[in-house]
Short mmCIF file of N, CA and C and ligand atoms in Angstrom, two decimals:
data_model
loop_
_atom_site.label_atom_id
_atom_site.label_comp_id
_atom_site.label_asym_id
_atom_site.label_seq_id
_atom_site.Cartn_x
_atom_site.Cartn_y
_atom_site.Cartn_z
N MET Z 104 11.74 35.26 0.35
CA MET Z 104 11.81 33.99 -0.40
C MET Z 104 10.97 34.11 -1.67
N ALA Z 105 11.50 33.61 -2.74
CA ALA Z 105 10.84 33.76 -4.04
C ALA Z 105 9.71 32.74 -4.21
N THR Z 106 8.91 32.97 -5.24
CA THR Z 106 7.88 31.99 -5.61
C THR Z 106 8.56 30.72 -6.08
N GLN Z 107 8.06 29.60 -5.58
CA GLN Z 107 8.63 28.29 -5.91
C GLN Z 107 7.51 27.35 -6.33
N ARG Z 108 7.93 26.22 -6.91
CA ARG Z 108 6.98 25.15 -7.17
C ARG Z 108 7.42 23.90 -6.43
N THR Z 109 6.44 23.11 -6.01
CA THR Z 109 6.76 21.83 -5.38
C THR Z 109 5.80 20.77 -5.92
N PHE Z 110 6.22 19.51 -5.79
CA PHE Z 110 5.41 18.40 -6.29
C PHE Z 110 4.68 17.76 -5.12
N SER Z 111 3.42 17.38 -5.37
CA SER Z 111 2.57 16.84 -4.30
C SER Z 111 1.81 15.62 -4.82
N ILE Z 112 1.62 14.65 -3.94
CA ILE Z 112 0.74 13.50 -4.26
C ILE Z 112 -0.29 13.35 -3.14
N LEU Z 113 -1.55 13.25 -3.52
CA LEU Z 113 -2.59 12.82 -2.59
C LEU Z 113 -2.67 11.30 -2.75
N LYS Z 114 -2.30 10.60 -1.71
CA LYS Z 114 -2.05 9.16 -1.80
C LYS Z 114 -3.36 8.35 -1.77
N PRO Z 115 -3.26 7.03 -2.06
CA PRO Z 115 -4.48 6.21 -2.13
C PRO Z 115 -5.37 6.25 -0.89
N ASP Z 116 -4.78 6.37 0.30
CA ASP Z 116 -5.64 6.40 1.50
C ASP Z 116 -6.50 7.67 1.52
N ALA Z 117 -6.00 8.73 0.87
CA ALA Z 117 -6.75 10.00 0.82
C ALA Z 117 -7.82 9.96 -0.27
N THR Z 118 -7.47 9.46 -1.46
CA THR Z 118 -8.47 9.43 -2.54
C THR Z 118 -9.60 8.46 -2.17
N ARG Z 119 -9.23 7.33 -1.53
CA ARG Z 119 -10.23 6.32 -1.13
C ARG Z 119 -11.26 6.91 -0.18
N ARG Z 120 -10.81 7.82 0.70
CA ARG Z 120 -11.72 8.38 1.71
C ARG Z 120 -12.32 9.72 1.26
N ASN Z 121 -12.17 10.03 -0.04
CA ASN Z 121 -12.79 11.24 -0.61
C ASN Z 121 -12.27 12.52 0.07
N LEU Z 122 -10.95 12.56 0.31
CA LEU Z 122 -10.36 13.70 1.02
C LEU Z 122 -9.67 14.69 0.09
N THR Z 123 -9.82 14.51 -1.23
CA THR Z 123 -9.14 15.39 -2.18
C THR Z 123 -9.47 16.87 -1.91
N GLY Z 124 -10.76 17.16 -1.77
CA GLY Z 124 -11.17 18.55 -1.57
C GLY Z 124 -10.69 19.11 -0.24
N ALA Z 125 -10.82 18.31 0.82
CA ALA Z 125 -10.42 18.78 2.16
C ALA Z 125 -8.92 19.08 2.19
N ILE Z 126 -8.12 18.23 1.55
CA ILE Z 126 -6.67 18.46 1.55
C ILE Z 126 -6.32 19.66 0.66
N ASN Z 127 -6.96 19.74 -0.50
CA ASN Z 127 -6.69 20.90 -1.36
C ASN Z 127 -7.06 22.21 -0.66
N GLN Z 128 -8.09 22.18 0.15
CA GLN Z 128 -8.47 23.39 0.90
C GLN Z 128 -7.33 23.82 1.83
N LYS Z 129 -6.66 22.86 2.45
CA LYS Z 129 -5.51 23.18 3.33
C LYS Z 129 -4.42 23.90 2.54
N PHE Z 130 -4.13 23.38 1.32
CA PHE Z 130 -3.10 24.03 0.50
C PHE Z 130 -3.53 25.47 0.18
N GLU Z 131 -4.75 25.60 -0.31
CA GLU Z 131 -5.21 26.91 -0.81
C GLU Z 131 -5.34 27.93 0.32
N GLU Z 132 -5.85 27.50 1.47
CA GLU Z 132 -6.03 28.48 2.54
C GLU Z 132 -4.69 28.89 3.17
N ASN Z 133 -3.65 28.11 2.88
CA ASN Z 133 -2.31 28.47 3.36
C ASN Z 133 -1.45 29.13 2.28
N GLY Z 134 -2.06 29.52 1.18
CA GLY Z 134 -1.34 30.32 0.18
C GLY Z 134 -0.66 29.55 -0.93
N LEU Z 135 -0.93 28.25 -1.03
CA LEU Z 135 -0.37 27.49 -2.17
C LEU Z 135 -1.44 27.38 -3.26
N ARG Z 136 -1.00 27.60 -4.50
CA ARG Z 136 -1.89 27.56 -5.66
C ARG Z 136 -1.66 26.24 -6.40
N ILE Z 137 -2.75 25.54 -6.75
CA ILE Z 137 -2.63 24.28 -7.50
C ILE Z 137 -2.54 24.65 -8.98
N VAL Z 138 -1.33 24.58 -9.54
CA VAL Z 138 -1.14 25.03 -10.93
C VAL Z 138 -1.12 23.87 -11.92
N ALA Z 139 -1.17 22.63 -11.40
CA ALA Z 139 -1.35 21.44 -12.24
C ALA Z 139 -1.91 20.34 -11.36
N GLN Z 140 -2.78 19.51 -11.95
CA GLN Z 140 -3.38 18.43 -11.15
C GLN Z 140 -3.92 17.35 -12.08
N LYS Z 141 -3.60 16.09 -11.77
CA LYS Z 141 -4.12 14.95 -12.54
C LYS Z 141 -4.43 13.81 -11.57
N ARG Z 142 -5.52 13.11 -11.85
CA ARG Z 142 -5.81 11.89 -11.10
C ARG Z 142 -5.33 10.74 -11.97
N ILE Z 143 -4.46 9.91 -11.42
CA ILE Z 143 -3.89 8.79 -12.19
C ILE Z 143 -3.89 7.53 -11.34
N HIS Z 144 -3.81 6.40 -12.02
CA HIS Z 144 -3.53 5.16 -11.30
C HIS Z 144 -2.08 4.82 -11.64
N MET Z 145 -1.19 5.01 -10.69
CA MET Z 145 0.25 4.85 -10.95
C MET Z 145 0.57 3.42 -11.35
N THR Z 146 1.44 3.26 -12.33
CA THR Z 146 1.91 1.92 -12.69
C THR Z 146 3.04 1.52 -11.74
N ARG Z 147 3.32 0.22 -11.72
CA ARG Z 147 4.43 -0.25 -10.88
C ARG Z 147 5.74 0.41 -11.30
N ASP Z 148 5.97 0.51 -12.61
CA ASP Z 148 7.21 1.15 -13.10
C ASP Z 148 7.31 2.59 -12.62
N GLN Z 149 6.20 3.32 -12.73
CA GLN Z 149 6.22 4.73 -12.28
C GLN Z 149 6.53 4.82 -10.79
N ALA Z 150 5.89 3.97 -9.98
CA ALA Z 150 6.09 4.04 -8.52
C ALA Z 150 7.52 3.64 -8.15
N GLU Z 151 8.02 2.58 -8.78
CA GLU Z 151 9.39 2.14 -8.46
C GLU Z 151 10.41 3.19 -8.87
N GLY Z 152 10.17 3.84 -10.00
CA GLY Z 152 11.09 4.89 -10.46
C GLY Z 152 11.01 6.12 -9.57
N PHE Z 153 9.81 6.49 -9.20
CA PHE Z 153 9.63 7.68 -8.37
C PHE Z 153 10.30 7.53 -7.01
N TYR Z 154 10.16 6.33 -6.43
CA TYR Z 154 10.71 6.09 -5.09
C TYR Z 154 12.05 5.35 -5.13
N ALA Z 155 12.75 5.40 -6.25
CA ALA Z 155 14.01 4.65 -6.42
C ALA Z 155 15.01 4.94 -5.31
N VAL Z 156 15.00 6.16 -4.78
CA VAL Z 156 15.93 6.53 -3.72
C VAL Z 156 15.72 5.67 -2.46
N HIS Z 157 14.52 5.08 -2.32
CA HIS Z 157 14.21 4.26 -1.14
C HIS Z 157 14.33 2.76 -1.42
N LYS Z 158 14.93 2.40 -2.58
CA LYS Z 158 14.93 1.00 -3.04
C LYS Z 158 15.49 0.01 -2.01
N GLU Z 159 16.50 0.43 -1.27
CA GLU Z 159 17.13 -0.49 -0.31
C GLU Z 159 16.43 -0.50 1.05
N ARG Z 160 15.43 0.35 1.23
CA ARG Z 160 14.78 0.43 2.54
C ARG Z 160 13.82 -0.75 2.72
N PRO Z 161 13.67 -1.22 3.97
CA PRO Z 161 12.82 -2.40 4.20
C PRO Z 161 11.36 -2.19 3.82
N PHE Z 162 10.92 -0.92 3.78
CA PHE Z 162 9.50 -0.67 3.48
C PHE Z 162 9.25 -0.42 2.00
N PHE Z 163 10.28 -0.57 1.14
CA PHE Z 163 10.12 -0.21 -0.27
C PHE Z 163 8.99 -0.99 -0.95
N GLY Z 164 8.97 -2.31 -0.76
CA GLY Z 164 7.94 -3.14 -1.41
C GLY Z 164 6.54 -2.72 -0.99
N GLU Z 165 6.38 -2.53 0.30
CA GLU Z 165 5.09 -2.12 0.87
C GLU Z 165 4.68 -0.73 0.33
N LEU Z 166 5.66 0.15 0.21
CA LEU Z 166 5.41 1.51 -0.29
C LEU Z 166 4.91 1.47 -1.74
N VAL Z 167 5.58 0.69 -2.57
CA VAL Z 167 5.18 0.59 -3.98
C VAL Z 167 3.79 -0.04 -4.10
N GLU Z 168 3.56 -1.13 -3.37
CA GLU Z 168 2.24 -1.79 -3.43
C GLU Z 168 1.12 -0.82 -3.03
N PHE Z 169 1.38 -0.04 -2.01
CA PHE Z 169 0.38 0.93 -1.55
C PHE Z 169 0.13 1.99 -2.62
N MET Z 170 1.19 2.52 -3.19
CA MET Z 170 1.04 3.63 -4.14
C MET Z 170 0.35 3.22 -5.44
N ILE Z 171 0.37 1.91 -5.75
CA ILE Z 171 -0.30 1.45 -6.97
C ILE Z 171 -1.65 0.79 -6.66
N SER Z 172 -2.05 0.80 -5.40
CA SER Z 172 -3.24 0.05 -5.00
C SER Z 172 -4.54 0.72 -5.45
N GLU Z 173 -4.52 2.05 -5.53
CA GLU Z 173 -5.73 2.81 -5.89
C GLU Z 173 -5.27 4.12 -6.51
N PRO Z 174 -6.19 4.90 -7.09
CA PRO Z 174 -5.76 6.15 -7.73
C PRO Z 174 -5.09 7.13 -6.76
N VAL Z 175 -4.26 7.98 -7.34
CA VAL Z 175 -3.65 9.09 -6.60
C VAL Z 175 -3.95 10.37 -7.37
N VAL Z 176 -3.78 11.50 -6.71
CA VAL Z 176 -3.86 12.79 -7.39
C VAL Z 176 -2.47 13.42 -7.31
N ILE Z 177 -1.89 13.69 -8.48
CA ILE Z 177 -0.56 14.33 -8.51
C ILE Z 177 -0.75 15.80 -8.85
N GLN Z 178 0.10 16.62 -8.24
CA GLN Z 178 -0.11 18.07 -8.32
C GLN Z 178 1.21 18.82 -8.39
N VAL Z 179 1.15 20.02 -8.95
CA VAL Z 179 2.21 21.00 -8.78
C VAL Z 179 1.60 22.15 -7.98
N LEU Z 180 2.25 22.48 -6.87
CA LEU Z 180 1.80 23.58 -6.01
C LEU Z 180 2.79 24.73 -6.15
N GLU Z 181 2.26 25.93 -6.21
CA GLU Z 181 3.11 27.11 -6.42
C GLU Z 181 2.82 28.14 -5.32
N GLY Z 182 3.87 28.79 -4.87
CA GLY Z 182 3.70 29.84 -3.86
C GLY Z 182 5.02 30.25 -3.27
N GLU Z 183 4.96 31.22 -2.40
CA GLU Z 183 6.14 31.70 -1.68
C GLU Z 183 6.73 30.55 -0.87
N ASP Z 184 8.01 30.25 -1.09
CA ASP Z 184 8.70 29.22 -0.28
C ASP Z 184 7.91 27.90 -0.29
N ALA Z 185 7.44 27.50 -1.48
CA ALA Z 185 6.45 26.41 -1.59
C ALA Z 185 6.93 25.08 -1.02
N VAL Z 186 8.20 24.74 -1.19
CA VAL Z 186 8.68 23.44 -0.72
C VAL Z 186 8.53 23.34 0.80
N LYS Z 187 9.05 24.33 1.50
CA LYS Z 187 8.98 24.31 2.97
C LYS Z 187 7.55 24.52 3.46
N LYS Z 188 6.85 25.43 2.78
CA LYS Z 188 5.46 25.69 3.21
C LYS Z 188 4.63 24.41 3.12
N ASN Z 189 4.78 23.67 2.01
CA ASN Z 189 4.01 22.44 1.87
C ASN Z 189 4.39 21.42 2.95
N ARG Z 190 5.68 21.33 3.27
CA ARG Z 190 6.09 20.38 4.31
C ARG Z 190 5.50 20.77 5.67
N ASP Z 191 5.40 22.06 5.90
CA ASP Z 191 4.78 22.53 7.15
C ASP Z 191 3.29 22.18 7.18
N ILE Z 192 2.63 22.36 6.04
CA ILE Z 192 1.18 22.07 5.96
C ILE Z 192 0.93 20.56 6.12
N MET Z 193 1.84 19.74 5.53
CA MET Z 193 1.68 18.27 5.61
C MET Z 193 1.91 17.76 7.03
N GLY Z 194 2.93 18.28 7.71
CA GLY Z 194 3.34 17.76 9.02
C GLY Z 194 4.32 16.62 8.87
N ALA Z 195 4.77 16.09 10.00
CA ALA Z 195 5.81 15.04 10.00
C ALA Z 195 5.33 13.78 9.27
N THR Z 196 6.31 13.05 8.68
CA THR Z 196 6.01 11.82 7.93
C THR Z 196 5.18 10.86 8.79
N ASN Z 197 5.58 10.69 10.04
CA ASN Z 197 4.84 9.83 10.96
C ASN Z 197 3.73 10.66 11.62
N PRO Z 198 2.48 10.31 11.38
CA PRO Z 198 1.38 11.13 11.90
C PRO Z 198 1.41 11.28 13.42
N GLU Z 199 2.02 10.31 14.11
CA GLU Z 199 2.10 10.41 15.58
C GLU Z 199 2.99 11.57 16.00
N GLU Z 200 3.88 12.00 15.09
CA GLU Z 200 4.79 13.10 15.41
C GLU Z 200 4.36 14.42 14.76
N ALA Z 201 3.24 14.39 14.03
CA ALA Z 201 2.82 15.59 13.29
C ALA Z 201 2.13 16.60 14.22
N ASP Z 202 2.35 17.88 13.93
CA ASP Z 202 1.73 18.94 14.73
C ASP Z 202 0.23 19.02 14.48
N ALA Z 203 -0.48 19.54 15.47
CA ALA Z 203 -1.92 19.75 15.35
C ALA Z 203 -2.21 20.66 14.15
N GLY Z 204 -3.28 20.34 13.43
CA GLY Z 204 -3.69 21.18 12.31
C GLY Z 204 -3.06 20.80 10.99
N THR Z 205 -2.04 19.93 11.03
CA THR Z 205 -1.41 19.51 9.77
C THR Z 205 -2.25 18.42 9.10
N ILE Z 206 -2.02 18.24 7.80
CA ILE Z 206 -2.77 17.23 7.04
C ILE Z 206 -2.56 15.84 7.64
N ARG Z 207 -1.30 15.52 7.93
CA ARG Z 207 -1.04 14.15 8.41
C ARG Z 207 -1.61 13.93 9.81
N LYS Z 208 -1.60 14.96 10.65
CA LYS Z 208 -2.19 14.80 11.98
C LYS Z 208 -3.69 14.55 11.85
N GLU Z 209 -4.32 15.27 10.93
CA GLU Z 209 -5.78 15.16 10.82
C GLU Z 209 -6.24 13.93 10.05
N TYR Z 210 -5.44 13.53 9.02
CA TYR Z 210 -5.97 12.53 8.11
C TYR Z 210 -5.14 11.24 7.96
N ALA Z 211 -3.83 11.29 8.24
CA ALA Z 211 -3.00 10.10 7.97
C ALA Z 211 -3.40 8.94 8.86
N LEU Z 212 -3.28 7.73 8.32
CA LEU Z 212 -3.65 6.52 9.05
C LEU Z 212 -2.44 5.88 9.71
N SER Z 213 -1.25 6.06 9.10
CA SER Z 213 -0.02 5.44 9.60
C SER Z 213 1.15 6.08 8.87
N ILE Z 214 2.38 5.67 9.21
CA ILE Z 214 3.55 6.25 8.54
C ILE Z 214 3.55 5.89 7.04
N GLY Z 215 3.01 4.74 6.70
CA GLY Z 215 2.94 4.34 5.30
C GLY Z 215 1.75 5.00 4.59
N GLU Z 216 0.57 4.87 5.19
CA GLU Z 216 -0.64 5.47 4.62
C GLU Z 216 -0.79 6.87 5.20
N ASN Z 217 0.10 7.76 4.73
CA ASN Z 217 0.17 9.08 5.37
C ASN Z 217 -0.37 10.21 4.49
N SER Z 218 -1.30 9.83 3.60
CA SER Z 218 -2.19 10.78 2.88
C SER Z 218 -1.55 11.65 1.82
N VAL Z 219 -0.32 12.15 2.07
CA VAL Z 219 0.29 13.07 1.12
C VAL Z 219 1.80 12.84 1.01
N HIS Z 220 2.32 13.17 -0.17
CA HIS Z 220 3.76 13.28 -0.38
C HIS Z 220 4.06 14.70 -0.82
N GLY Z 221 5.18 15.24 -0.38
CA GLY Z 221 5.64 16.54 -0.88
C GLY Z 221 7.14 16.53 -1.04
N SER Z 222 7.64 17.20 -2.06
CA SER Z 222 9.08 17.25 -2.33
C SER Z 222 9.84 17.76 -1.10
N ASP Z 223 11.07 17.25 -0.91
CA ASP Z 223 11.84 17.66 0.27
C ASP Z 223 12.88 18.73 -0.03
N SER Z 224 13.04 19.12 -1.29
CA SER Z 224 14.00 20.18 -1.64
C SER Z 224 13.60 20.77 -2.99
N ASP Z 225 14.14 21.94 -3.26
CA ASP Z 225 13.88 22.61 -4.54
C ASP Z 225 14.36 21.73 -5.70
N GLU Z 226 15.53 21.14 -5.50
CA GLU Z 226 16.12 20.29 -6.55
C GLU Z 226 15.22 19.07 -6.82
N ASN Z 227 14.78 18.39 -5.76
CA ASN Z 227 13.91 17.23 -5.96
C ASN Z 227 12.54 17.63 -6.50
N ALA Z 228 12.08 18.81 -6.14
CA ALA Z 228 10.80 19.28 -6.67
C ALA Z 228 10.87 19.34 -8.20
N ALA Z 229 11.95 19.89 -8.73
CA ALA Z 229 12.09 20.00 -10.19
C ALA Z 229 12.13 18.61 -10.83
N ILE Z 230 12.85 17.69 -10.20
CA ILE Z 230 12.95 16.32 -10.74
C ILE Z 230 11.58 15.63 -10.69
N GLU Z 231 10.90 15.75 -9.58
CA GLU Z 231 9.61 15.05 -9.40
C GLU Z 231 8.53 15.65 -10.31
N ILE Z 232 8.52 16.98 -10.46
CA ILE Z 232 7.55 17.61 -11.36
C ILE Z 232 7.77 17.10 -12.78
N ALA Z 233 9.03 17.08 -13.22
CA ALA Z 233 9.34 16.66 -14.59
C ALA Z 233 9.05 15.17 -14.80
N TYR Z 234 9.04 14.40 -13.73
CA TYR Z 234 8.76 12.95 -13.82
C TYR Z 234 7.30 12.71 -14.24
N PHE Z 235 6.40 13.60 -13.84
CA PHE Z 235 4.97 13.37 -14.09
C PHE Z 235 4.29 14.41 -14.99
N PHE Z 236 4.89 15.59 -15.14
CA PHE Z 236 4.19 16.65 -15.89
C PHE Z 236 5.05 17.20 -17.02
N LYS Z 237 4.38 17.48 -18.15
CA LYS Z 237 5.02 18.23 -19.22
C LYS Z 237 4.87 19.72 -18.89
N ASP Z 238 5.77 20.53 -19.42
CA ASP Z 238 5.74 21.98 -19.13
C ASP Z 238 4.36 22.59 -19.44
N ASP Z 239 3.76 22.16 -20.57
CA ASP Z 239 2.52 22.81 -20.98
C ASP Z 239 1.28 22.31 -20.19
N GLU Z 240 1.51 21.39 -19.25
CA GLU Z 240 0.41 20.95 -18.37
C GLU Z 240 0.38 21.77 -17.07
N ILE Z 241 1.38 22.65 -16.91
CA ILE Z 241 1.46 23.46 -15.70
C ILE Z 241 1.08 24.89 -16.07
N VAL Z 242 -0.02 25.35 -15.47
CA VAL Z 242 -0.53 26.66 -15.84
C VAL Z 242 -0.56 27.53 -14.59
N GLY Z 243 0.43 28.40 -14.48
CA GLY Z 243 0.58 29.22 -13.28
C GLY Z 243 -0.16 30.54 -13.40
P1 CMP B 542 6.80 10.03 1.26
O1 CMP B 542 6.95 11.48 1.57
O2 CMP B 542 5.89 9.66 0.17
O3 CMP B 542 8.25 9.44 0.95
C1 CMP B 542 8.59 8.10 1.22
C2 CMP B 542 7.51 7.37 1.93
O4 CMP B 542 7.89 6.16 2.54
C3 CMP B 542 7.01 8.22 3.07
O5 CMP B 542 6.29 9.31 2.58
C4 CMP B 542 6.23 7.22 3.89
O6 CMP B 542 4.88 7.14 3.50
C5 CMP B 542 6.93 5.93 3.53
N1 CMP B 542 7.59 5.40 4.72
C6 CMP B 542 8.57 5.97 5.41
N2 CMP B 542 8.92 5.20 6.45
C7 CMP B 542 8.12 4.12 6.40
C8 CMP B 542 7.98 2.96 7.19
N3 CMP B 542 8.76 2.77 8.26
N4 CMP B 542 7.07 2.06 6.82
C9 CMP B 542 6.29 2.25 5.73
N5 CMP B 542 6.38 3.34 4.93
C10 CMP B 542 7.28 4.26 5.27
#
């Protein structure tokens, strides 16, 4: 599998609890390189646009409110098979279903406040990276 890039968000429940370093350590010790990183306070427009695919879901309003409630850290992660590798490191969306040792098993508070987001496909990774980063902000 070739080197890939994926998009990652450390969500408000993680930044609030000062878990940025602990989560980044999980990425780095598992072979993912942080090639871009910014701490931002997402606007409502940014959050609604980013999660537009979930617009009709019952949790959409709650999801947007949560994502704009406090700062997040947005990242581009690079490595071998990065999209799948990051999903393995994160664990299942619902922390109750996440495997031991994954970020969500260790740190997530609930299915909504689940500490991290990671792209679900190579195609979405490219779209999500371009949504938040300019090419010259990514230094591999
Ligand atoms: P994420 O990977 O950021 O993509 C969509 C998010 O919606 C997901 O992580 C969850 O945090 C959130 N989500 C999914 N299902 C629910 C739910 N039932 N209630 C609240 N939030 C949810």
